[in-house]
Amino acid sequence: MNKTADYVISLLYPRRCPVCDDVLRPGSKLIHENCEKKIKPVGRITCMKCGKPIKDKTRELCQDCSSTIHYFDRGYSVFRYRSVSGSIYRFKYAGRREYADFYGQKTGEYLGDIIKDIKPDAIIPIPMYAAKMRKRGYNQAAVLAKAIGKSCDVPVYENVIIRTRNTVPMKLLDQQGRRSNLKKAFNIRRNDVKFKCIILIDDIYTTGSTVDAVAKEFRRLGVERIYFVTLAIGQVV
Ligand SMILES: [Zn+2]
Ligand SMILES: [Zn+2]
């Protein structure tokens, strides 16, 4: 799209700041400078497996990863959850799809080199149950995946895997419950696409049970290397 068209669209549908949600001036940056200071990147001292920030520098793995076998190889996140929770909430539930441009840009900035080194064949969003998506209008993970694919120049495949069951919201369940809640919840739909290396995309990583359930299906399909990138990551252990 050319600049004039961009400008006209920005007048009709003013872009909002992903932190304070106020309207941004047309043609300005994707976030207020002062607001950007309020969000915190994950930082460098992280779990070697899931990418969660860890306090104890001498540890390689967080508590969860020392006791859980994950189906993914490794994961990375951009922001600390608490500093972007309000933003992600509006991104998911208040139709603020435009925030994805900022999220994608930041993912490129913080994780672009890592993603380049991984050399993924595909970026794949964690799917949402079809009926839920119709109700919400979009799958935020897919919107995010497209923005990340664009900023990191990796093709995005949206319909390779589907969610076959509507699952109970994870926040209502404990670890055990989360895992059984996801049993047979995902199904690979296309066996004609062969990937060696993929990056799964979701908005938030907490215990990793969702990413694991999806990764497990792709392992079964023979994908050799499976990574994930999420916008935000939960608690510091
Ligand atoms: Zn702002
Ligand atoms: Zn970990």
mmCIF file of C-alpha atoms and ligand atoms in Angstrom:
data_model
loop_
_atom_site.group_PDB
_atom_site.id
_atom_site.type_symbol
_atom_site.label_atom_id
_atom_site.label_comp_id
_atom_site.label_asym_id
_atom_site.label_seq_id
_atom_site.Cartn_x
_atom_site.Cartn_y
_atom_site.Cartn_z
ATOM 1 C CA MET A 1 0.000 0.000 0.000
ATOM 2 C CA ASN A 2 1.302 3.480 -0.756
ATOM 3 C CA LYS A 3 1.802 6.236 1.764
ATOM 4 C CA THR A 4 -1.278 8.253 0.812
ATOM 5 C CA ALA A 5 -3.551 5.243 1.192
ATOM 6 C CA ASP A 6 -1.931 4.505 4.554
ATOM 7 C CA TYR A 7 -2.589 8.071 5.607
ATOM 8 C CA VAL A 8 -6.249 7.994 4.555
ATOM 9 C CA ILE A 9 -6.781 4.725 6.402
ATOM 10 C CA SER A 10 -5.142 6.139 9.503
ATOM 11 C CA LEU A 11 -7.640 9.021 9.440
ATOM 12 C CA LEU A 12 -10.600 6.677 9.092
ATOM 13 C CA TYR A 13 -9.385 4.125 11.593
ATOM 14 C CA PRO A 14 -7.058 5.887 13.973
ATOM 15 C CA ARG A 15 -4.356 3.712 15.393
ATOM 16 C CA ARG A 16 -4.149 3.408 19.151
ATOM 17 C CA CYS A 17 -1.126 3.184 21.394
ATOM 18 C CA PRO A 18 -0.620 -0.418 22.600
ATOM 19 C CA VAL A 19 0.104 0.789 26.139
ATOM 20 C CA CYS A 20 -2.278 3.666 26.996
ATOM 21 C CA ASP A 21 -4.804 2.986 24.194
ATOM 22 C CA ASP A 22 -5.050 6.675 23.257
ATOM 23 C CA VAL A 23 -5.308 7.558 19.586
ATOM 24 C CA LEU A 24 -1.928 8.092 17.923
ATOM 25 C CA ARG A 25 -1.306 10.943 15.508
ATOM 26 C CA PRO A 26 -1.482 9.786 11.863
ATOM 27 C CA GLY A 27 1.990 9.030 10.568
ATOM 28 C CA SER A 28 3.518 8.837 14.040
ATOM 29 C CA LYS A 29 5.339 5.862 15.541
ATOM 30 C CA LEU A 30 3.373 2.769 16.599
ATOM 31 C CA ILE A 31 3.587 3.707 20.285
ATOM 32 C CA HIS A 32 4.103 6.843 22.402
ATOM 33 C CA GLU A 33 7.738 7.246 23.360
ATOM 34 C CA ASN A 34 6.883 7.525 27.038
ATOM 35 C CA CYS A 35 4.600 4.515 26.919
ATOM 36 C CA GLU A 36 7.300 2.367 25.387
ATOM 37 C CA LYS A 37 9.373 2.882 28.536
ATOM 38 C CA LYS A 38 6.692 1.155 30.564
ATOM 39 C CA ILE A 39 6.997 -2.219 28.893
ATOM 40 C CA LYS A 40 9.778 -4.538 29.951
ATOM 41 C CA PRO A 41 11.660 -6.907 27.690
ATOM 42 C CA VAL A 42 12.359 -10.377 29.020
ATOM 43 C CA GLY A 43 16.072 -9.650 29.349
ATOM 44 C CA ARG A 44 19.109 -11.893 28.961
ATOM 45 C CA ILE A 45 19.020 -14.177 31.989
ATOM 46 C CA THR A 46 16.470 -16.724 30.935
ATOM 47 C CA CYS A 47 15.720 -20.435 31.075
ATOM 48 C CA MET A 48 17.624 -22.212 28.277
ATOM 49 C CA LYS A 49 14.501 -24.175 27.419
ATOM 50 C CA CYS A 50 11.384 -22.027 27.721
ATOM 51 C CA GLY A 51 12.984 -18.596 27.824
ATOM 52 C CA LYS A 52 11.391 -17.561 31.102
ATOM 53 C CA PRO A 53 13.388 -14.952 33.033
ATOM 54 C CA ILE A 54 15.207 -16.545 35.984
ATOM 55 C CA LYS A 55 16.538 -14.821 39.055
ATOM 56 C CA ASP A 56 19.346 -17.235 39.876
ATOM 57 C CA LYS A 57 22.037 -16.649 37.237
ATOM 58 C CA THR A 58 23.718 -19.974 37.964
ATOM 59 C CA ARG A 59 20.703 -22.018 36.876
ATOM 60 C CA GLU A 60 20.265 -23.093 33.287
ATOM 61 C CA LEU A 61 16.644 -24.151 33.563
ATOM 62 C CA CYS A 62 13.648 -22.763 35.378
ATOM 63 C CA GLN A 63 11.925 -24.933 37.968
ATOM 64 C CA ASP A 64 9.227 -26.023 35.562
ATOM 65 C CA CYS A 65 11.657 -27.107 32.825
ATOM 66 C CA SER A 66 13.860 -29.027 35.287
ATOM 67 C CA SER A 67 10.926 -31.272 36.079
ATOM 68 C CA THR A 68 8.907 -31.345 32.842
ATOM 69 C CA ILE A 69 9.713 -32.900 29.487
ATOM 70 C CA HIS A 70 8.750 -30.497 26.763
ATOM 71 C CA TYR A 71 8.050 -31.418 23.172
ATOM 72 C CA PHE A 72 9.530 -28.211 21.809
ATOM 73 C CA ASP A 73 13.254 -27.565 21.455
ATOM 74 C CA ARG A 74 13.351 -24.087 22.813
ATOM 75 C CA GLY A 75 11.259 -20.960 23.189
ATOM 76 C CA TYR A 76 11.684 -17.228 23.306
ATOM 77 C CA SER A 77 9.487 -14.356 24.410
ATOM 78 C CA VAL A 78 9.667 -10.637 23.936
ATOM 79 C CA PHE A 79 8.114 -9.022 27.023
ATOM 80 C CA ARG A 80 7.532 -9.725 30.681
ATOM 81 C CA TYR A 81 3.865 -10.512 31.010
ATOM 82 C CA ARG A 82 3.011 -8.122 33.804
ATOM 83 C CA SER A 83 4.261 -5.108 31.870
ATOM 84 C CA VAL A 84 2.039 -5.855 28.853
ATOM 85 C CA SER A 85 -0.943 -7.661 30.364
ATOM 86 C CA GLY A 86 -3.390 -4.792 29.757
ATOM 87 C CA SER A 87 -2.194 -4.392 26.202
ATOM 88 C CA ILE A 88 -2.567 -8.098 25.429
ATOM 89 C CA TYR A 89 -6.005 -8.131 27.017
ATOM 90 C CA ARG A 90 -7.224 -5.414 24.632
ATOM 91 C CA PHE A 91 -5.438 -7.103 21.720
ATOM 92 C CA LYS A 92 -7.439 -10.266 22.436
ATOM 93 C CA TYR A 93 -10.786 -9.033 23.660
ATOM 94 C CA ALA A 94 -11.231 -5.436 22.534
ATOM 95 C CA GLY A 95 -10.490 -5.735 18.841
ATOM 96 C CA ARG A 96 -7.133 -3.965 18.962
ATOM 97 C CA ARG A 97 -5.641 -5.962 16.126
ATOM 98 C CA GLU A 98 -3.510 -3.009 15.094
ATOM 99 C CA TYR A 99 -1.270 -3.556 18.136
ATOM 100 C CA ALA A 100 0.145 -6.523 16.224
ATOM 101 C CA ASP A 101 2.203 -4.185 14.048
ATOM 102 C CA PHE A 102 4.032 -2.913 17.103
ATOM 103 C CA TYR A 103 4.357 -6.415 18.566
ATOM 104 C CA GLY A 104 5.750 -7.719 15.271
ATOM 105 C CA GLN A 105 8.189 -4.867 15.017
ATOM 106 C CA LYS A 106 9.489 -5.472 18.558
ATOM 107 C CA THR A 107 9.750 -9.224 17.975
ATOM 108 C CA GLY A 108 11.928 -8.470 14.974
ATOM 109 C CA GLU A 109 14.032 -6.089 17.018
ATOM 110 C CA TYR A 110 14.583 -8.413 19.985
ATOM 111 C CA LEU A 111 14.449 -11.848 18.379
ATOM 112 C CA GLY A 112 15.140 -11.198 14.692
ATOM 113 C CA ASP A 113 18.736 -12.506 14.834
ATOM 114 C CA ILE A 114 17.709 -15.613 16.758
ATOM 115 C CA ILE A 115 14.895 -16.320 14.303
ATOM 116 C CA LYS A 116 17.326 -15.879 11.419
ATOM 117 C CA ASP A 117 19.727 -18.398 13.008
ATOM 118 C CA ILE A 118 16.919 -20.906 13.549
ATOM 119 C CA LYS A 119 16.134 -20.742 9.801
ATOM 120 C CA PRO A 120 12.514 -21.874 10.151
ATOM 121 C CA ASP A 121 10.551 -23.174 7.152
ATOM 122 C CA ALA A 122 7.354 -21.882 8.641
ATOM 123 C CA ILE A 123 5.752 -19.776 11.322
ATOM 124 C CA ILE A 124 2.601 -21.432 12.646
ATOM 125 C CA PRO A 125 0.123 -19.776 15.031
ATOM 126 C CA ILE A 126 -1.474 -21.816 17.821
ATOM 127 C CA PRO A 127 -4.958 -22.405 16.402
ATOM 128 C CA MET A 128 -8.185 -21.297 18.021
ATOM 129 C CA TYR A 129 -11.383 -23.328 18.102
ATOM 130 C CA ALA A 130 -13.458 -22.351 15.048
ATOM 131 C CA ALA A 131 -16.640 -21.398 16.929
ATOM 132 C CA LYS A 132 -14.656 -19.287 19.358
ATOM 133 C CA MET A 133 -12.927 -17.533 16.503
ATOM 134 C CA ARG A 134 -16.212 -16.726 14.788
ATOM 135 C CA LYS A 135 -17.381 -15.150 18.006
ATOM 136 C CA ARG A 136 -14.235 -13.135 18.565
ATOM 137 C CA GLY A 137 -13.692 -12.337 14.910
ATOM 138 C CA TYR A 138 -10.029 -13.304 14.815
ATOM 139 C CA ASN A 139 -7.391 -15.522 16.337
ATOM 140 C CA GLN A 140 -4.940 -13.210 18.049
ATOM 141 C CA ALA A 141 -2.115 -15.750 17.660
ATOM 142 C CA ALA A 142 -2.655 -15.752 13.888
ATOM 143 C CA VAL A 143 -2.720 -11.947 13.752
ATOM 144 C CA LEU A 144 0.506 -11.892 15.742
ATOM 145 C CA ALA A 145 2.086 -14.626 13.586
ATOM 146 C CA LYS A 146 1.418 -12.628 10.436
ATOM 147 C CA ALA A 147 3.041 -9.531 11.917
ATOM 148 C CA ILE A 148 6.083 -11.539 13.040
ATOM 149 C CA GLY A 149 6.305 -13.323 9.683
ATOM 150 C CA LYS A 150 6.295 -9.960 7.961
ATOM 151 C CA SER A 151 8.929 -8.389 10.159
ATOM 152 C CA CYS A 152 11.199 -11.474 10.121
ATOM 153 C CA ASP A 153 10.506 -12.533 6.529
ATOM 154 C CA VAL A 154 9.302 -16.071 7.253
ATOM 155 C CA PRO A 155 6.195 -17.601 5.599
ATOM 156 C CA VAL A 156 3.153 -18.066 7.846
ATOM 157 C CA TYR A 157 0.986 -21.187 7.582
ATOM 158 C CA GLU A 158 -2.359 -20.785 9.278
ATOM 159 C CA ASN A 159 -4.337 -23.902 8.505
ATOM 160 C CA VAL A 160 -1.870 -26.719 8.989
ATOM 161 C CA ILE A 161 -3.233 -27.575 12.422
ATOM 162 C CA ILE A 162 -6.698 -27.015 13.877
ATOM 163 C CA ARG A 163 -8.185 -27.037 17.330
ATOM 164 C CA THR A 164 -10.807 -29.756 17.385
ATOM 165 C CA ARG A 165 -12.221 -29.169 20.824
ATOM 166 C CA ASN A 166 -13.181 -26.097 22.721
ATOM 167 C CA THR A 167 -11.100 -26.334 25.854
ATOM 168 C CA VAL A 168 -11.736 -24.934 29.304
ATOM 169 C CA PRO A 169 -9.839 -21.665 29.899
ATOM 170 C CA MET A 170 -6.403 -22.722 31.128
ATOM 171 C CA LYS A 171 -6.315 -20.208 33.942
ATOM 172 C CA LEU A 172 -9.017 -22.218 35.714
ATOM 173 C CA LEU A 173 -6.928 -25.394 35.814
ATOM 174 C CA ASP A 174 -3.823 -26.707 37.566
ATOM 175 C CA GLN A 175 -0.877 -28.235 35.680
ATOM 176 C CA GLN A 176 -2.356 -31.733 35.572
ATOM 177 C CA GLY A 177 -5.735 -30.430 34.527
ATOM 178 C CA ARG A 178 -4.161 -28.324 31.805
ATOM 179 C CA ARG A 179 -2.539 -31.317 30.213
ATOM 180 C CA SER A 180 -5.600 -33.550 30.214
ATOM 181 C CA ASN A 181 -7.710 -30.614 29.050
ATOM 182 C CA LEU A 182 -5.589 -30.546 25.892
ATOM 183 C CA LYS A 183 -5.664 -34.250 25.109
ATOM 184 C CA LYS A 184 -6.637 -34.693 21.477
ATOM 185 C CA ALA A 185 -7.437 -31.008 21.256
ATOM 186 C CA PHE A 186 -5.344 -30.466 18.129
ATOM 187 C CA ASN A 187 -5.316 -32.140 14.765
ATOM 188 C CA ILE A 188 -2.911 -31.771 11.856
ATOM 189 C CA ARG A 189 -4.972 -31.026 8.808
ATOM 190 C CA ARG A 190 -2.438 -31.033 6.053
ATOM 191 C CA ASN A 191 -0.022 -33.870 5.559
ATOM 192 C CA ASP A 192 1.122 -32.514 2.223
ATOM 193 C CA VAL A 193 3.326 -29.850 3.760
ATOM 194 C CA LYS A 194 6.673 -31.084 5.007
ATOM 195 C CA PHE A 195 8.542 -28.914 7.429
ATOM 196 C CA LYS A 196 11.927 -29.574 8.987
ATOM 197 C CA CYS A 197 11.849 -26.623 11.323
ATOM 198 C CA ILE A 198 8.956 -24.526 12.581
ATOM 199 C CA ILE A 199 8.290 -21.727 15.020
ATOM 200 C CA LEU A 200 4.964 -21.820 16.859
ATOM 201 C CA ILE A 201 3.437 -18.471 17.809
ATOM 202 C CA ASP A 202 1.189 -17.611 20.727
ATOM 203 C CA ASP A 203 0.457 -14.486 22.732
ATOM 204 C CA ILE A 204 1.391 -15.741 26.206
ATOM 205 C CA TYR A 205 3.481 -18.590 27.608
ATOM 206 C CA THR A 206 2.719 -19.759 31.130
ATOM 207 C CA THR A 207 3.246 -23.471 31.789
ATOM 208 C CA GLY A 208 3.730 -24.349 28.154
ATOM 209 C CA SER A 209 1.041 -27.005 28.071
ATOM 210 C CA THR A 210 -0.651 -25.531 24.995
ATOM 211 C CA VAL A 211 2.585 -25.129 23.044
ATOM 212 C CA ASP A 212 3.560 -28.666 24.114
ATOM 213 C CA ALA A 213 0.309 -30.187 22.926
ATOM 214 C CA VAL A 214 0.755 -28.586 19.503
ATOM 215 C CA ALA A 215 4.475 -29.421 19.349
ATOM 216 C CA LYS A 216 3.663 -33.045 20.118
ATOM 217 C CA GLU A 217 1.479 -33.287 17.000
ATOM 218 C CA PHE A 218 4.222 -31.832 14.817
ATOM 219 C CA ARG A 219 6.820 -34.211 16.318
ATOM 220 C CA ARG A 220 4.545 -37.062 15.355
ATOM 221 C CA LEU A 221 4.490 -35.653 11.843
ATOM 222 C CA GLY A 222 8.287 -35.762 11.764
ATOM 223 C CA VAL A 223 9.189 -32.107 12.186
ATOM 224 C CA GLU A 224 12.785 -32.144 13.455
ATOM 225 C CA ARG A 225 13.138 -28.792 15.144
ATOM 226 C CA ILE A 226 10.282 -27.029 16.906
ATOM 227 C CA TYR A 227 10.613 -23.631 18.539
ATOM 228 C CA PHE A 228 8.110 -21.181 19.887
ATOM 229 C CA VAL A 229 7.940 -17.429 20.138
ATOM 230 C CA THR A 230 5.407 -15.727 22.372
ATOM 231 C CA LEU A 231 4.814 -12.067 22.927
ATOM 232 C CA ALA A 232 4.881 -12.360 26.693
ATOM 233 C CA ILE A 233 5.971 -14.821 29.306
ATOM 234 C CA GLY A 234 4.677 -15.442 32.805
ATOM 235 C CA GLN A 235 6.128 -15.662 36.241
ATOM 236 C CA VAL A 236 9.780 -15.337 37.177
ATOM 237 C CA VAL A 237 11.093 -18.429 38.931
HETATM 238 ZN ZN ZN B 1 0.563 5.616 24.901
HETATM 239 ZN ZN ZN B 2 11.924 -23.069 31.527
#
